[in-house]
Short mmCIF file of C-alpha atoms and ligand atoms in Angstrom, two decimals:
data_model
loop_
_atom_site.label_atom_id
_atom_site.label_comp_id
_atom_site.label_asym_id
_atom_site.label_seq_id
_atom_site.Cartn_x
_atom_site.Cartn_y
_atom_site.Cartn_z
CA MET D 1 29.13 -18.14 57.33
CA ASP D 2 31.61 -20.20 59.32
CA ALA D 3 31.88 -20.24 63.10
CA LYS D 4 35.00 -18.07 63.17
CA LYS D 5 33.26 -15.36 61.18
CA TYR D 6 30.26 -15.40 63.53
CA LEU D 7 32.55 -14.88 66.51
CA GLU D 8 34.55 -12.17 64.78
CA GLU D 9 31.46 -10.21 63.80
CA ALA D 10 29.91 -10.53 67.25
CA GLN D 11 33.28 -9.80 68.92
CA VAL D 12 33.02 -12.68 71.37
CA ASP D 13 35.03 -15.83 72.11
CA ALA D 14 32.00 -18.12 72.02
CA ILE D 15 28.25 -17.92 71.48
CA LEU D 16 26.12 -19.99 73.81
CA ILE D 17 22.55 -20.78 72.83
CA TYR D 18 20.40 -22.53 75.40
CA ASN D 19 17.16 -24.10 74.29
CA GLY D 20 15.95 -24.02 77.88
CA SER D 21 12.86 -22.69 79.66
CA ASN D 22 12.13 -20.76 76.47
CA GLU D 23 12.57 -22.31 73.05
CA ASP D 24 15.44 -20.50 71.36
CA LEU D 25 14.94 -20.50 67.59
CA ASN D 26 18.61 -19.61 67.19
CA PHE D 27 19.40 -23.16 68.26
CA TYR D 28 17.95 -24.35 64.95
CA TYR D 29 19.56 -21.52 63.03
CA PHE D 30 23.08 -22.45 64.09
CA THR D 31 22.77 -26.23 64.25
CA ARG D 32 20.44 -26.70 61.25
CA LEU D 33 18.89 -29.57 63.15
CA LEU D 34 15.64 -28.92 61.32
CA TYR D 35 14.46 -32.40 60.49
CA GLY D 36 13.61 -33.97 63.84
CA GLY D 37 14.19 -33.77 67.57
CA ILE D 38 12.86 -31.37 70.17
CA PHE D 39 16.22 -30.52 71.79
CA GLU D 40 14.69 -29.37 75.03
CA GLY D 41 17.44 -28.41 77.47
CA SER D 42 20.08 -28.64 74.73
CA PHE D 43 22.94 -26.23 74.05
CA ALA D 44 24.50 -25.04 70.84
CA VAL D 45 27.96 -23.64 71.45
CA ILE D 46 29.62 -21.75 68.64
CA THR D 47 33.37 -21.91 69.14
CA GLU D 48 36.26 -21.15 66.81
CA ASP D 49 36.29 -24.66 65.41
CA GLY D 50 32.59 -25.10 64.76
CA VAL D 51 29.11 -25.54 66.20
CA LYS D 52 28.88 -28.05 69.04
CA VAL D 53 25.65 -29.56 70.30
CA ILE D 54 25.13 -30.75 73.86
CA THR D 55 21.98 -32.81 74.06
CA SER D 56 20.33 -35.68 75.91
CA LYS D 57 19.94 -39.29 74.81
CA LEU D 58 16.33 -38.45 73.88
CA GLU D 59 17.38 -36.84 70.65
CA GLU D 60 20.83 -38.26 70.13
CA GLN D 61 19.83 -39.95 66.88
CA SER D 62 18.45 -36.75 65.41
CA ALA D 63 21.45 -34.76 66.63
CA ARG D 64 23.91 -37.12 64.96
CA LYS D 65 22.24 -36.59 61.57
CA GLY D 66 23.48 -32.99 61.57
CA LYS D 67 26.91 -31.63 60.69
CA ASN D 68 27.85 -30.57 64.22
CA GLU D 69 30.01 -32.26 66.80
CA VAL D 70 27.60 -33.88 69.28
CA PHE D 71 28.04 -34.43 73.01
CA VAL D 72 25.45 -36.51 74.82
CA TYR D 73 24.72 -36.30 78.54
CA SER D 74 22.71 -38.61 80.72
CA SER D 75 22.54 -36.49 83.88
CA SER D 76 22.51 -32.80 84.71
CA SER D 77 25.96 -33.00 86.28
CA GLU D 78 27.30 -34.53 83.07
CA ARG D 79 25.66 -31.74 81.12
CA GLU D 80 27.36 -29.13 83.29
CA GLU D 81 30.76 -30.79 82.88
CA LEU D 82 30.34 -30.92 79.11
CA LEU D 83 29.35 -27.28 79.02
CA LYS D 84 32.37 -26.21 81.07
CA LYS D 85 34.68 -28.29 78.93
CA ILE D 86 33.35 -26.97 75.60
CA VAL D 87 33.24 -23.34 76.64
CA GLY D 88 36.79 -23.80 77.95
CA ASN D 89 38.48 -20.57 78.83
CA ALA D 90 36.40 -18.35 76.53
CA GLU D 91 36.17 -15.02 78.30
CA ARG D 92 33.54 -13.11 76.33
CA ILE D 93 30.42 -15.21 75.94
CA GLY D 94 27.62 -14.14 73.59
CA LEU D 95 24.10 -14.88 74.77
CA ASN D 96 20.65 -14.32 73.30
CA TYR D 97 19.04 -11.96 75.81
CA ASP D 98 15.78 -12.07 73.82
CA SER D 99 15.15 -15.69 74.73
CA LEU D 100 17.26 -16.73 77.72
CA SER D 101 15.18 -16.51 80.91
CA LEU D 102 16.69 -14.79 83.90
CA ARG D 103 16.51 -18.08 85.78
CA ASP D 104 18.47 -19.87 83.06
CA PHE D 105 21.01 -17.06 82.97
CA HIS D 106 21.65 -17.38 86.69
CA LYS D 107 22.02 -21.13 86.28
CA LEU D 108 24.54 -20.67 83.45
CA ARG D 109 26.52 -18.16 85.46
CA ASP D 110 26.63 -20.55 88.39
CA ILE D 111 28.10 -23.20 86.08
CA LEU D 112 30.51 -21.05 84.07
CA GLY D 113 31.43 -18.51 86.71
CA ASP D 114 32.26 -14.87 86.34
CA ARG D 115 32.98 -14.15 82.70
CA GLU D 116 31.93 -11.35 80.40
CA TYR D 117 28.42 -12.01 79.13
CA VAL D 118 27.40 -10.08 76.04
CA ASN D 119 24.02 -9.71 74.38
CA VAL D 120 24.31 -10.89 70.76
CA ALA D 121 20.56 -11.10 70.06
CA GLU D 122 20.53 -8.24 67.57
CA LYS D 123 23.63 -9.45 65.80
CA ILE D 124 22.13 -12.92 65.34
CA MET D 125 18.94 -11.38 64.00
CA GLU D 126 21.01 -9.46 61.45
CA TRP D 127 22.38 -12.78 60.21
CA ARG D 128 19.00 -14.47 60.33
CA MET D 129 17.33 -11.76 58.26
CA VAL D 130 19.13 -12.82 55.09
CA LYS D 131 18.13 -16.35 54.24
CA ASP D 132 20.34 -18.91 52.50
CA ASP D 133 19.25 -21.51 49.97
CA GLU D 134 18.39 -24.20 52.52
CA GLU D 135 16.17 -21.79 54.45
CA LEU D 136 14.54 -20.47 51.30
CA ASN D 137 13.72 -23.95 50.06
CA LEU D 138 11.92 -24.71 53.32
CA MET D 139 10.11 -21.38 53.16
CA ARG D 140 9.07 -22.04 49.57
CA GLU D 141 7.54 -25.35 50.65
CA ALA D 142 5.78 -23.72 53.63
CA ALA D 143 4.42 -21.07 51.25
CA LYS D 144 3.28 -23.69 48.74
CA ILE D 145 1.35 -25.63 51.40
CA ALA D 146 -0.43 -22.51 52.67
CA SER D 147 -1.16 -21.29 49.14
CA GLU D 148 -2.73 -24.55 48.00
CA VAL D 149 -4.90 -24.66 51.10
CA ALA D 150 -5.90 -21.00 50.60
CA ASP D 151 -7.05 -21.82 47.08
CA SER D 152 -9.25 -24.61 48.44
CA ILE D 153 -10.98 -22.55 51.14
CA PRO D 154 -13.98 -21.55 48.97
CA ASP D 155 -14.78 -25.29 48.64
CA PHE D 156 -14.82 -25.74 52.42
CA LEU D 157 -17.45 -23.07 53.14
CA VAL D 158 -20.87 -24.26 54.28
CA GLU D 159 -23.65 -22.01 55.56
CA GLY D 160 -23.88 -22.22 59.35
CA MET D 161 -20.35 -23.52 59.92
CA ARG D 162 -18.44 -21.89 62.76
CA GLU D 163 -15.18 -20.02 62.45
CA TYR D 164 -13.30 -22.60 64.50
CA GLU D 165 -14.52 -25.39 62.21
CA LEU D 166 -12.95 -23.66 59.24
CA ALA D 167 -9.75 -23.04 61.24
CA ALA D 168 -9.62 -26.77 62.03
CA ARG D 169 -10.13 -27.69 58.38
CA ILE D 170 -7.35 -25.35 57.27
CA ALA D 171 -4.97 -26.89 59.84
CA TYR D 172 -5.95 -30.43 58.83
CA GLU D 173 -5.33 -29.72 55.15
CA MET D 174 -1.92 -28.22 55.89
CA PHE D 175 -0.89 -31.19 58.04
CA LYS D 176 -2.03 -33.54 55.27
CA MET D 177 0.31 -31.75 52.89
CA GLY D 178 3.32 -32.19 55.17
CA ALA D 179 3.26 -29.17 57.47
CA GLU D 180 4.76 -30.05 60.85
CA ASP D 181 2.53 -27.50 62.56
CA VAL D 182 0.49 -24.39 61.99
CA ALA D 183 2.74 -21.32 61.92
CA PHE D 184 0.46 -19.59 64.46
CA THR D 185 -3.10 -19.83 65.71
CA SER D 186 -5.10 -19.26 62.55
CA ILE D 187 -7.32 -16.20 62.27
CA VAL D 188 -10.64 -17.11 60.71
CA ALA D 189 -13.10 -14.21 60.90
CA PHE D 190 -16.61 -14.11 59.47
CA GLY D 191 -18.59 -10.95 58.75
CA GLU D 192 -18.07 -8.09 61.20
CA ASN D 193 -15.27 -10.05 62.96
CA ALA D 194 -13.05 -9.42 59.93
CA ALA D 195 -12.75 -5.82 61.17
CA GLU D 196 -10.32 -6.93 63.87
CA PRO D 197 -6.85 -7.70 62.47
CA HIS D 198 -5.81 -9.98 65.35
CA TYR D 199 -9.15 -11.68 65.90
CA LEU D 200 -9.10 -15.36 66.89
CA SER D 201 -11.60 -17.84 65.49
CA GLY D 202 -14.72 -18.21 67.60
CA GLU D 203 -18.30 -19.46 67.46
CA ARG D 204 -19.68 -17.06 64.86
CA LYS D 205 -21.69 -18.95 62.22
CA LEU D 206 -21.24 -18.31 58.53
CA LYS D 207 -24.06 -16.39 56.85
CA ARG D 208 -24.68 -15.38 53.24
CA GLY D 209 -23.03 -12.08 52.41
CA ASP D 210 -20.29 -12.47 55.05
CA PHE D 211 -16.69 -11.60 54.52
CA VAL D 212 -14.51 -14.66 55.20
CA LEU D 213 -11.03 -13.56 56.24
CA CYS D 214 -8.48 -16.33 56.74
CA ASP D 215 -4.95 -15.54 57.97
CA PHE D 216 -2.82 -18.59 58.57
CA GLY D 217 0.48 -20.25 57.75
CA ALA D 218 2.31 -23.55 57.63
CA ARG D 219 5.43 -24.46 59.55
CA TYR D 220 7.71 -26.69 57.53
CA HIS D 221 10.89 -27.92 59.22
CA HIS D 222 10.84 -24.88 61.50
CA TYR D 223 10.33 -22.28 58.76
CA ASN D 224 7.04 -20.44 58.36
CA SER D 225 4.67 -19.05 55.81
CA ASP D 226 2.00 -16.43 56.50
CA ILE D 227 -0.86 -15.78 54.09
CA THR D 228 -4.20 -13.98 54.19
CA ARG D 229 -7.03 -14.29 51.73
CA THR D 230 -10.46 -12.71 52.07
CA PHE D 231 -13.57 -14.06 50.31
CA VAL D 232 -17.28 -13.29 50.36
CA PHE D 233 -19.72 -16.10 51.09
CA GLY D 234 -22.46 -15.61 48.51
CA ARG D 235 -22.83 -12.44 46.48
CA ALA D 236 -20.62 -9.50 47.36
CA SER D 237 -22.09 -6.03 47.83
CA GLU D 238 -20.70 -2.98 46.02
CA GLU D 239 -19.09 -1.84 49.25
CA GLN D 240 -17.40 -5.21 49.78
CA ARG D 241 -16.04 -5.11 46.25
CA GLU D 242 -14.76 -1.59 46.67
CA ILE D 243 -12.93 -2.49 49.89
CA TYR D 244 -11.46 -5.63 48.33
CA TYR D 245 -10.14 -3.97 45.20
CA THR D 246 -8.73 -1.04 47.14
CA VAL D 247 -6.75 -3.42 49.34
CA LEU D 248 -5.67 -5.43 46.30
CA GLU D 249 -4.34 -2.33 44.56
CA ALA D 250 -2.47 -1.29 47.72
CA GLN D 251 -1.04 -4.78 48.13
CA LYS D 252 0.14 -4.94 44.53
CA LEU D 253 1.76 -1.52 44.93
CA GLY D 254 3.51 -2.72 48.11
CA ILE D 255 4.82 -5.85 46.38
CA SER D 256 6.04 -3.86 43.37
CA LEU D 257 8.17 -1.66 45.65
CA VAL D 258 10.01 -4.57 47.29
CA LYS D 259 13.58 -4.83 46.06
CA ASP D 260 17.14 -4.74 47.29
CA GLY D 261 17.92 -1.29 48.70
CA ALA D 262 14.29 -0.21 49.20
CA HIS D 263 13.32 1.24 52.57
CA GLY D 264 10.60 -0.65 54.44
CA SER D 265 9.31 2.58 55.96
CA GLU D 266 8.82 4.12 52.51
CA ILE D 267 6.88 1.11 51.28
CA ASP D 268 4.61 1.31 54.32
CA ALA D 269 4.10 5.04 53.73
CA ARG D 270 3.28 4.58 50.03
CA VAL D 271 0.79 1.78 50.73
CA LYS D 272 -0.96 3.85 53.42
CA GLU D 273 -0.96 6.91 51.17
CA LEU D 274 -2.86 4.94 48.57
CA ILE D 275 -5.47 3.75 51.07
CA ASP D 276 -5.69 7.22 52.62
CA SER D 277 -6.47 8.69 49.20
CA THR D 278 -9.75 6.72 49.14
CA LYS D 279 -12.84 6.93 51.32
CA TYR D 280 -11.14 4.38 53.62
CA LYS D 281 -8.68 6.96 54.93
CA GLY D 282 -7.21 5.90 58.27
CA ARG D 283 -8.72 2.41 58.11
CA MET D 284 -5.43 0.58 57.66
CA ILE D 285 -4.46 0.25 61.30
CA HIS D 286 -1.24 -1.74 61.16
CA SER D 287 2.02 -1.65 59.26
CA THR D 288 2.36 -3.15 55.79
CA GLY D 289 4.49 -6.14 56.72
CA HIS D 290 7.07 -7.91 58.85
CA GLY D 291 10.05 -10.17 58.37
CA LEU D 292 9.36 -13.90 58.18
CA GLY D 293 11.49 -16.96 58.86
CA LEU D 294 12.06 -19.18 61.89
CA ALA D 295 9.59 -16.88 63.67
CA VAL D 296 6.42 -15.56 62.10
CA HIS D 297 7.18 -12.05 63.27
CA ASP D 298 10.86 -12.61 62.68
CA HIS D 299 12.12 -9.05 62.48
CA VAL D 300 11.06 -5.55 61.57
CA GLY D 301 9.80 -5.33 57.99
CA LEU D 302 7.73 -2.70 56.22
CA SER D 303 6.90 -0.14 58.86
CA THR D 304 7.12 3.60 59.34
CA GLN D 305 7.77 2.91 63.04
CA ARG D 306 11.22 1.43 62.40
CA ASP D 307 13.01 1.44 59.10
CA LEU D 308 14.68 -1.52 57.47
CA VAL D 309 16.73 -1.33 54.30
CA LEU D 310 15.73 -4.41 52.34
CA ARG D 311 18.52 -6.74 51.25
CA GLU D 312 18.54 -9.62 48.82
CA GLY D 313 17.57 -12.82 50.65
CA MET D 314 15.21 -11.21 53.17
CA VAL D 315 11.61 -12.40 53.25
CA VAL D 316 8.88 -9.94 54.21
CA THR D 317 5.11 -10.09 54.22
CA VAL D 318 3.05 -7.52 52.34
CA GLU D 319 -0.35 -7.37 54.01
CA PRO D 320 -2.38 -4.20 53.82
CA GLY D 321 -5.93 -4.21 55.08
CA ILE D 322 -9.01 -2.04 55.53
CA TYR D 323 -11.04 -2.47 58.70
CA LEU D 324 -14.51 -1.04 59.37
CA PRO D 325 -15.64 -1.83 62.93
CA GLY D 326 -19.10 -3.37 63.06
CA TYR D 327 -19.04 -4.07 59.33
CA GLY D 328 -16.01 -6.18 58.42
CA GLY D 329 -12.65 -5.94 56.75
CA VAL D 330 -10.30 -7.20 54.08
CA ARG D 331 -6.65 -8.13 54.29
CA ILE D 332 -4.55 -9.68 51.55
CA GLU D 333 -1.15 -11.03 52.51
CA ASP D 334 1.73 -12.60 50.60
CA ASP D 335 5.30 -13.57 51.47
CA VAL D 336 7.89 -11.87 49.32
CA LEU D 337 11.56 -12.69 48.85
CA VAL D 338 13.76 -9.67 48.17
CA ARG D 339 15.88 -10.06 45.05
CA LYS D 340 18.71 -7.93 43.68
CA GLU D 341 16.49 -6.86 40.84
CA GLY D 342 13.01 -6.95 42.30
CA ARG D 343 11.35 -9.80 44.12
CA GLU D 344 9.91 -13.32 44.13
CA VAL D 345 6.46 -13.80 45.61
CA LEU D 346 6.60 -17.11 47.48
CA THR D 347 2.87 -17.48 48.12
CA SER D 348 0.76 -18.05 45.05
CA ALA D 349 -2.93 -18.33 46.00
CA ARG D 350 -5.45 -16.61 43.71
CA LYS D 351 -6.38 -13.06 44.60
CA ASP D 352 -6.90 -11.04 41.40
CA GLU D 353 -10.69 -11.41 41.51
CA LEU D 354 -12.80 -11.25 44.64
CA ILE D 355 -14.01 -14.83 45.05
CA GLU D 356 -17.72 -15.14 45.84
CA ALA D 357 -17.86 -18.64 47.30
N1 LIG C 401 -0.92 -13.42 61.60
C1 LIG C 401 -0.56 -12.11 61.86
C2 LIG C 401 0.15 -11.53 60.73
O1 LIG C 401 -0.21 -11.72 59.61
O2 LIG C 401 1.13 -10.88 60.90
MN1 MN C 402 -0.80 -13.33 58.56
MN1 MN C 403 1.77 -11.43 58.66
#
């Protein structure tokens, strides 16, 4: 979409994105400066004639590799002058209220004076939800890195290792494959710790018969993947197998329902219905999935709490789980691109058989 169209749809004269006290991921969305540079304290200004970047000398070289007009400052007063000049006499200014700190807002208002400031956060998220080819290619690579590492996890398991050691190994392997960062702090949970969906890796040592739940992702040029695989270290019990295959069936059902026009809330309901029809009724304690992109929890996804009509180009996770406190749990998660006729699963790690490592 061109700059004019953005402004028309948001009904503003300019959109001002400040990568200030808080990192604003929209800065990368509009500028596509995805291949280098931190851009701390930088502005992206969307005006009728394009996206303009105001940045410091620290990332001038990176900024000039992009397609935007670049303005470089060497002092804060120069930055303010540039901002005033570029915003010009725009009256209605769109801001991202979800990221801009109150302090930064006051600072901006001091510089630009009394104008009409409008929250365009939701509008931008609407645009961000549908990914274009450049974004999808980066997400495919992020998914490939995480998938290959997920497939190698059984080879990394050693009796007595601690959860944080496995988390470190997963991160190391992803960096070695070109990830610029982990997408989020990895969740590595052994045994009973797998019963907590948002557990963080700790000191628990790996024992025979443990569940090994690994939920992690790669960040590749600002775009994320998010995958979960659950294994058993040693021989699995009947109960462990039953939990695993119940989750697998629910996850496959969820994936099969993803397509253009489907309602996220219905997919969540159908997945939970399946789990609730087994002896694990009520043990799936989160929604089926979320949107994925520049942020890991990018936007609403597959949830009965808030509906989303899926559209071609959106990427959502499908990640049902069963959690039994004191015993353990299983989650299986993939990243799924919505297609006109169906879907493309971006993550590819093995899951069809419970792996006894
Ligand atoms: N890492 C949390 C999630 O899968 O959403
Ligand atoms: Mn995850
Ligand atoms: Mn997820």
